[in-house]
GROMACS .gro file of C-alpha atoms in nm:
model
  242
    1MET     CA    1  18.460   9.446   9.486
    2SER     CA    2  18.255   9.479   9.749
    3THR     CA    3  17.925   9.329   9.827
    4ASN     CA    4  17.531   9.438  10.059
    5ASP     CA    5  17.268   9.221  10.139
    6ASP     CA    6  17.073   9.458   9.895
    7THR     CA    7  17.285   9.510   9.528
    8ILE     CA    8  17.520   9.310   9.358
    9GLY     CA    9  17.923   9.356   9.413
   10ARG     CA   10  18.083   9.603   9.249
   11THR     CA   11  18.382   9.727   9.157
   12ARG     CA   12  18.625   9.966   8.980
   13ASP     CA   13  18.586  10.104   8.650
   14ALA     CA   14  18.726   9.963   8.406
   15GLU     CA   15  18.995  10.156   8.192
   16PRO     CA   16  19.013  10.152   7.856
   17ALA     CA   17  19.446   9.962   8.018
   18ASP     CA   18  19.252   9.699   8.147
   19PHE     CA   19  19.165   9.581   7.775
   20ALA     CA   20  19.415   9.737   7.586
   21HIS     CA   21  19.556   9.398   7.511
   22VAL     CA   22  19.242   9.286   7.377
   23ASP     CA   23  19.151   9.098   7.017
   24THR     CA   24  18.871   8.897   7.065
   25TRP     CA   25  18.503   8.944   7.249
   26VAL     CA   26  18.286   8.646   7.382
   27PHE     CA   27  17.977   8.732   7.460
   28ASP     CA   28  17.673   8.506   7.606
   29LEU     CA   29  17.386   8.622   7.451
   30ASP     CA   30  17.039   8.548   7.657
   31ASN     CA   31  17.046   8.815   7.969
   32THR     CA   32  17.357   8.946   7.815
   33LEU     CA   33  17.323   9.106   7.374
   34TYR     CA   34  16.987   9.210   7.541
   35PRO     CA   35  16.950   9.365   7.902
   36ARG     CA   36  16.741   9.109   8.131
   37ARG     CA   37  16.412   9.324   8.205
   38THR     CA   38  16.368   9.266   7.819
   39ASP     CA   39  16.265   8.901   7.942
   40LEU     CA   40  16.310   8.731   7.644
   41PHE     CA   41  16.395   8.417   7.835
   42SER     CA   42  16.092   8.380   8.061
   43GLN     CA   43  15.872   8.247   7.703
   44ILE     CA   44  16.187   8.015   7.629
   45ASP     CA   45  16.150   7.906   8.043
   46ALA     CA   46  15.736   7.836   7.957
   47LYS     CA   47  15.859   7.684   7.726
   48MET     CA   48  16.063   7.468   7.880
   49THR     CA   49  15.809   7.445   8.158
   50ASP     CA   50  15.554   7.255   7.934
   51TYR     CA   51  15.823   7.011   7.727
   52VAL     CA   52  15.881   6.839   8.065
   53ALA     CA   53  15.518   6.856   8.185
   54GLU     CA   54  15.430   6.639   7.910
   55LEU     CA   55  15.674   6.459   7.873
   56LEU     CA   56  15.666   6.399   8.218
   57SER     CA   57  15.294   6.332   8.233
   58VAL     CA   58  15.339   6.613   8.528
   59PRO     CA   59  15.117   6.904   8.680
   60ARG     CA   60  15.365   7.228   8.594
   61ASP     CA   61  15.470   7.284   8.895
   62GLU     CA   62  15.596   6.981   8.981
   63ALA     CA   63  15.806   7.002   8.558
   64LYS     CA   64  15.898   7.365   8.740
   65ALA     CA   65  16.107   7.254   8.966
   66VAL     CA   66  16.252   6.971   8.768
   67GLN     CA   67  16.341   7.176   8.504
   68LYS     CA   68  16.496   7.381   8.755
   69SER     CA   69  16.691   7.163   8.877
   70PHE     CA   70  16.806   7.010   8.517
   71TYR     CA   71  16.953   7.392   8.440
   72ARG     CA   72  17.157   7.415   8.736
   73GLN     CA   73  17.287   7.091   8.865
   74TYR     CA   74  17.352   6.989   8.438
   75GLY     CA   75  17.417   7.361   8.350
   76THR     CA   76  17.053   7.370   8.045
   77THR     CA   77  16.747   7.129   8.116
   78LEU     CA   78  16.779   7.005   7.778
   79ARG     CA   79  17.114   6.829   7.878
   80GLY     CA   80  16.933   6.762   8.218
   81LEU     CA   81  16.631   6.569   8.059
   82MET     CA   82  16.943   6.404   7.736
   83GLU     CA   83  17.113   6.323   8.053
   84VAL     CA   84  16.762   6.168   8.225
   85HIS     CA   85  16.544   6.128   7.972
   86ARG     CA   86  16.717   6.039   7.698
   87ILE     CA   87  16.542   6.280   7.460
   88ASP     CA   88  16.564   6.413   7.182
   89PRO     CA   89  16.792   6.724   7.201
   90ASP     CA   90  16.629   6.910   6.812
   91SER     CA   91  16.281   6.870   6.884
   92PHE     CA   92  16.376   7.024   7.218
   93LEU     CA   93  16.520   7.314   7.107
   94SER     CA   94  16.343   7.316   6.790
   95TYR     CA   95  15.999   7.383   7.043
   96VAL     CA   96  16.178   7.600   7.292
   97HIS     CA   97  16.270   7.912   7.049
   98ASN     CA   98  15.925   7.887   6.926
   99ILE     CA   99  15.845   8.303   7.040
  100ASP     CA  100  15.798   8.566   6.968
  101TYR     CA  101  16.159   8.795   6.947
  102SER     CA  102  15.954   9.128   6.835
  103TRP     CA  103  15.959   9.162   7.235
  104LEU     CA  104  16.306   9.296   7.182
  105VAL     CA  105  16.373   9.620   7.092
  106PRO     CA  106  16.661   9.702   6.818
  107ASP     CA  107  16.921   9.847   7.040
  108PRO     CA  108  17.187  10.039   6.748
  109LYS     CA  109  17.396  10.192   7.053
  110LEU     CA  110  17.514   9.846   7.173
  111GLY     CA  111  17.606   9.749   6.809
  112GLU     CA  112  17.742  10.069   6.689
  113GLU     CA  113  17.986   9.957   7.072
  114ILE     CA  114  18.000   9.625   6.897
  115ALA     CA  115  18.164   9.726   6.645
  116ALA     CA  116  18.386   9.977   6.770
  117LEU     CA  117  18.538   9.707   6.949
  118PRO     CA  118  18.948   9.649   6.766
  119GLY     CA  119  18.938   9.232   6.679
  120ARG     CA  120  18.730   8.977   6.675
  121LYS     CA  121  18.414   8.889   6.834
  122PHE     CA  122  18.176   8.563   6.909
  123ILE     CA  123  17.811   8.495   7.015
  124PHE     CA  124  17.887   8.187   7.241
  125THR     CA  125  17.623   8.060   7.380
  126ASN     CA  126  17.430   7.775   7.568
  127GLY     CA  127  17.094   7.791   7.346
  128ASP     CA  128  17.138   7.687   6.965
  129ARG     CA  129  17.243   7.900   6.655
  130GLY     CA  130  16.872   7.968   6.487
  131HIS     CA  131  16.861   8.153   6.831
  132ALA     CA  132  17.110   8.350   6.874
  133GLU     CA  133  17.077   8.486   6.503
  134ARG     CA  134  16.729   8.581   6.531
  135THR     CA  135  16.800   8.792   6.899
  136ALA     CA  136  17.068   8.915   6.698
  137ARG     CA  137  16.914   9.059   6.380
  138GLN     CA  138  16.635   9.098   6.605
  139LEU     CA  139  16.889   9.363   6.782
  140GLY     CA  140  17.058   9.452   6.508
  141ILE     CA  141  17.353   9.332   6.580
  142PHE     CA  142  17.421   9.057   6.374
  143GLU     CA  143  17.646   9.175   6.157
  144HIS     CA  144  17.973   9.283   6.346
  145PHE     CA  145  18.026   8.865   6.514
  146GLU     CA  146  18.244   8.624   6.306
  147ASP     CA  147  18.049   8.307   6.451
  148VAL     CA  148  17.800   8.193   6.657
  149PHE     CA  149  17.917   7.899   6.909
  150ASP     CA  150  17.608   7.707   7.002
  151ILE     CA  151  17.523   7.482   7.181
  152VAL     CA  152  17.511   7.222   6.866
  153ALA     CA  153  17.889   7.316   6.805
  154ALA     CA  154  17.982   7.268   7.178
  155GLY     CA  155  17.764   6.879   7.171
  156LEU     CA  156  17.546   6.914   7.313
  157ILE     CA  157  17.782   7.022   7.599
  158PRO     CA  158  17.660   7.302   7.798
  159LYS     CA  159  17.902   7.633   7.950
  160PRO     CA  160  18.032   7.575   8.215
  161ALA     CA  161  18.192   7.273   8.144
  162ALA     CA  162  18.516   7.344   8.050
  163GLU     CA  163  18.576   7.064   7.765
  164THR     CA  164  18.282   7.372   7.529
  165TYR     CA  165  18.549   7.607   7.636
  166ASP     CA  166  18.798   7.437   7.521
  167LYS     CA  167  18.624   7.296   7.192
  168PHE     CA  168  18.494   7.688   7.083
  169MET     CA  169  18.892   7.778   7.138
  170GLY     CA  170  19.059   7.579   6.941
  171LEU     CA  171  18.854   7.568   6.694
  172HIS     CA  172  18.884   7.963   6.705
  173ARG     CA  173  19.167   7.979   6.778
  174ILE     CA  174  19.126   8.209   6.994
  175ASP     CA  175  19.400   8.301   7.210
  176THR     CA  176  19.254   8.354   7.555
  177GLY     CA  177  19.541   8.579   7.737
  178ARG     CA  178  19.434   8.844   7.473
  179ALA     CA  179  19.064   8.769   7.486
  180ALA     CA  180  18.762   8.859   7.683
  181MET     CA  181  18.416   8.711   7.778
  182PHE     CA  182  18.089   8.897   7.915
  183GLU     CA  183  17.804   8.632   8.038
  184ASP     CA  184  17.510   8.648   8.300
  185LEU     CA  185  17.583   8.387   8.491
  186ALA     CA  186  17.980   8.404   8.758
  187ARG     CA  187  17.965   8.077   8.712
  188ASN     CA  188  18.017   8.089   8.321
  189LEU     CA  189  18.271   8.331   8.419
  190GLU     CA  190  18.500   8.057   8.580
  191VAL     CA  191  18.736   7.834   8.339
  192PRO     CA  192  18.792   8.158   8.141
  193LYS     CA  193  18.954   8.283   8.382
  194ARG     CA  194  19.180   7.991   8.481
  195LEU     CA  195  19.221   8.051   8.036
  196GLY     CA  196  19.368   8.387   8.127
  197MET     CA  197  19.063   8.618   7.974
  198ARG     CA  198  18.948   8.917   8.067
  199THR     CA  199  18.623   8.830   8.198
  200VAL     CA  200  18.239   9.044   8.275
  201LEU     CA  201  17.960   8.969   8.474
  202ILE     CA  202  17.632   9.147   8.321
  203VAL     CA  203  17.397   9.226   8.543
  204PRO     CA  204  17.006   9.266   8.626
  205GLU     CA  205  16.945   9.719   8.572
  206ASN     CA  206  17.106   9.909   8.960
  207PHE     CA  207  17.212   9.556   9.048
  208GLU     CA  208  16.909   9.444   9.121
  209THR     CA  209  16.917   9.098   9.367
  210THR     CA  210  16.592   8.980   9.303
  211LEU     CA  211  16.500   8.897   8.957
  212GLY     CA  212  16.646   8.595   8.849
  213ASP     CA  213  16.667   8.208   9.129
  214ALA     CA  214  16.886   8.331   9.368
  215TRP     CA  215  17.148   8.051   9.280
  216GLU     CA  216  17.181   8.222   8.948
  217HIS     CA  217  17.395   8.465   9.166
  218GLU     CA  218  17.589   8.251   9.338
  219GLY     CA  219  17.980   8.307   9.285
  220ARG     CA  220  17.871   8.655   9.153
  221ASP     CA  221  18.150   8.815   9.419
  222GLY     CA  222  18.472   8.501   9.326
  223ALA     CA  223  18.800   8.632   9.227
  224HIS     CA  224  18.712   8.495   8.883
  225ILE     CA  225  18.545   8.849   8.806
  226ASP     CA  226  18.695   9.108   8.689
  227PHE     CA  227  18.454   9.330   8.598
  228VAL     CA  228  18.056   9.429   8.702
  229THR     CA  229  17.873   9.603   8.482
  230ASP     CA  230  17.428   9.622   8.397
  231ASP     CA  231  17.504   9.860   8.096
  232LEU     CA  232  17.653   9.665   7.837
  233ALA     CA  233  17.664   9.938   7.587
  234ARG     CA  234  17.752  10.222   7.822
  235PHE     CA  235  18.076   9.965   7.909
  236LEU     CA  236  18.175   9.878   7.625
  237ARG     CA  237  18.244  10.288   7.543
  238ARG     CA  238  18.461  10.285   7.793
  239ILE     CA  239  18.695  10.058   7.752
  240ARG     CA  240  18.757  10.203   7.421
  241GLY     CA  241  18.778  10.561   7.672
  242ALA     CA  242  18.505  10.693   7.392
   0.00000   0.00000   0.00000
């Protein structure tokens, strides 16, 4: 994988042969099934900051720092708040996912590409099922997925915890040697790669590094990343040989 200071590392172009063995397709949700430029997650981000500010009775800038620290250390802000402050997860999830989904533009081309993939398709998210369903329905792609595995199904233990992947794979009886995973966070692909999955990192348009927190780009050049793309629909079309 080649890199420079201004862009995210690129891999060779994927070919149909690279995915010919795959019959199970696993997709992260936020900033994966829709592009980061949509900025839908900024609404959730702001709601999390508000929640932390009210919980701790601190200014928003201090709450933001706490929120981001928990996100990086525990995988989700929720997990950190549960570990440190013993919050009720249901109230948190309900509050932060009360957002405007009209920001998302339906993506029929992506729907067509997902529908054309052979085998089973899943959404595997650190968000909750309601958020995943509302997002996928707004995009017009929900009907193409067999199931959603959310943070509640994971026992509130988020990716990248190995036990969460094990729970997902066991529940759906997935042969990891015949599966592929698509994610926007490189660290969330480390376990799938160890399990024998084909891994694809979804990055911002034009491979920009200025979007998101700096740490979110860490590990993007690792050997656990098989392919990198900034256009999911185009990537899926290519590996189908269409």
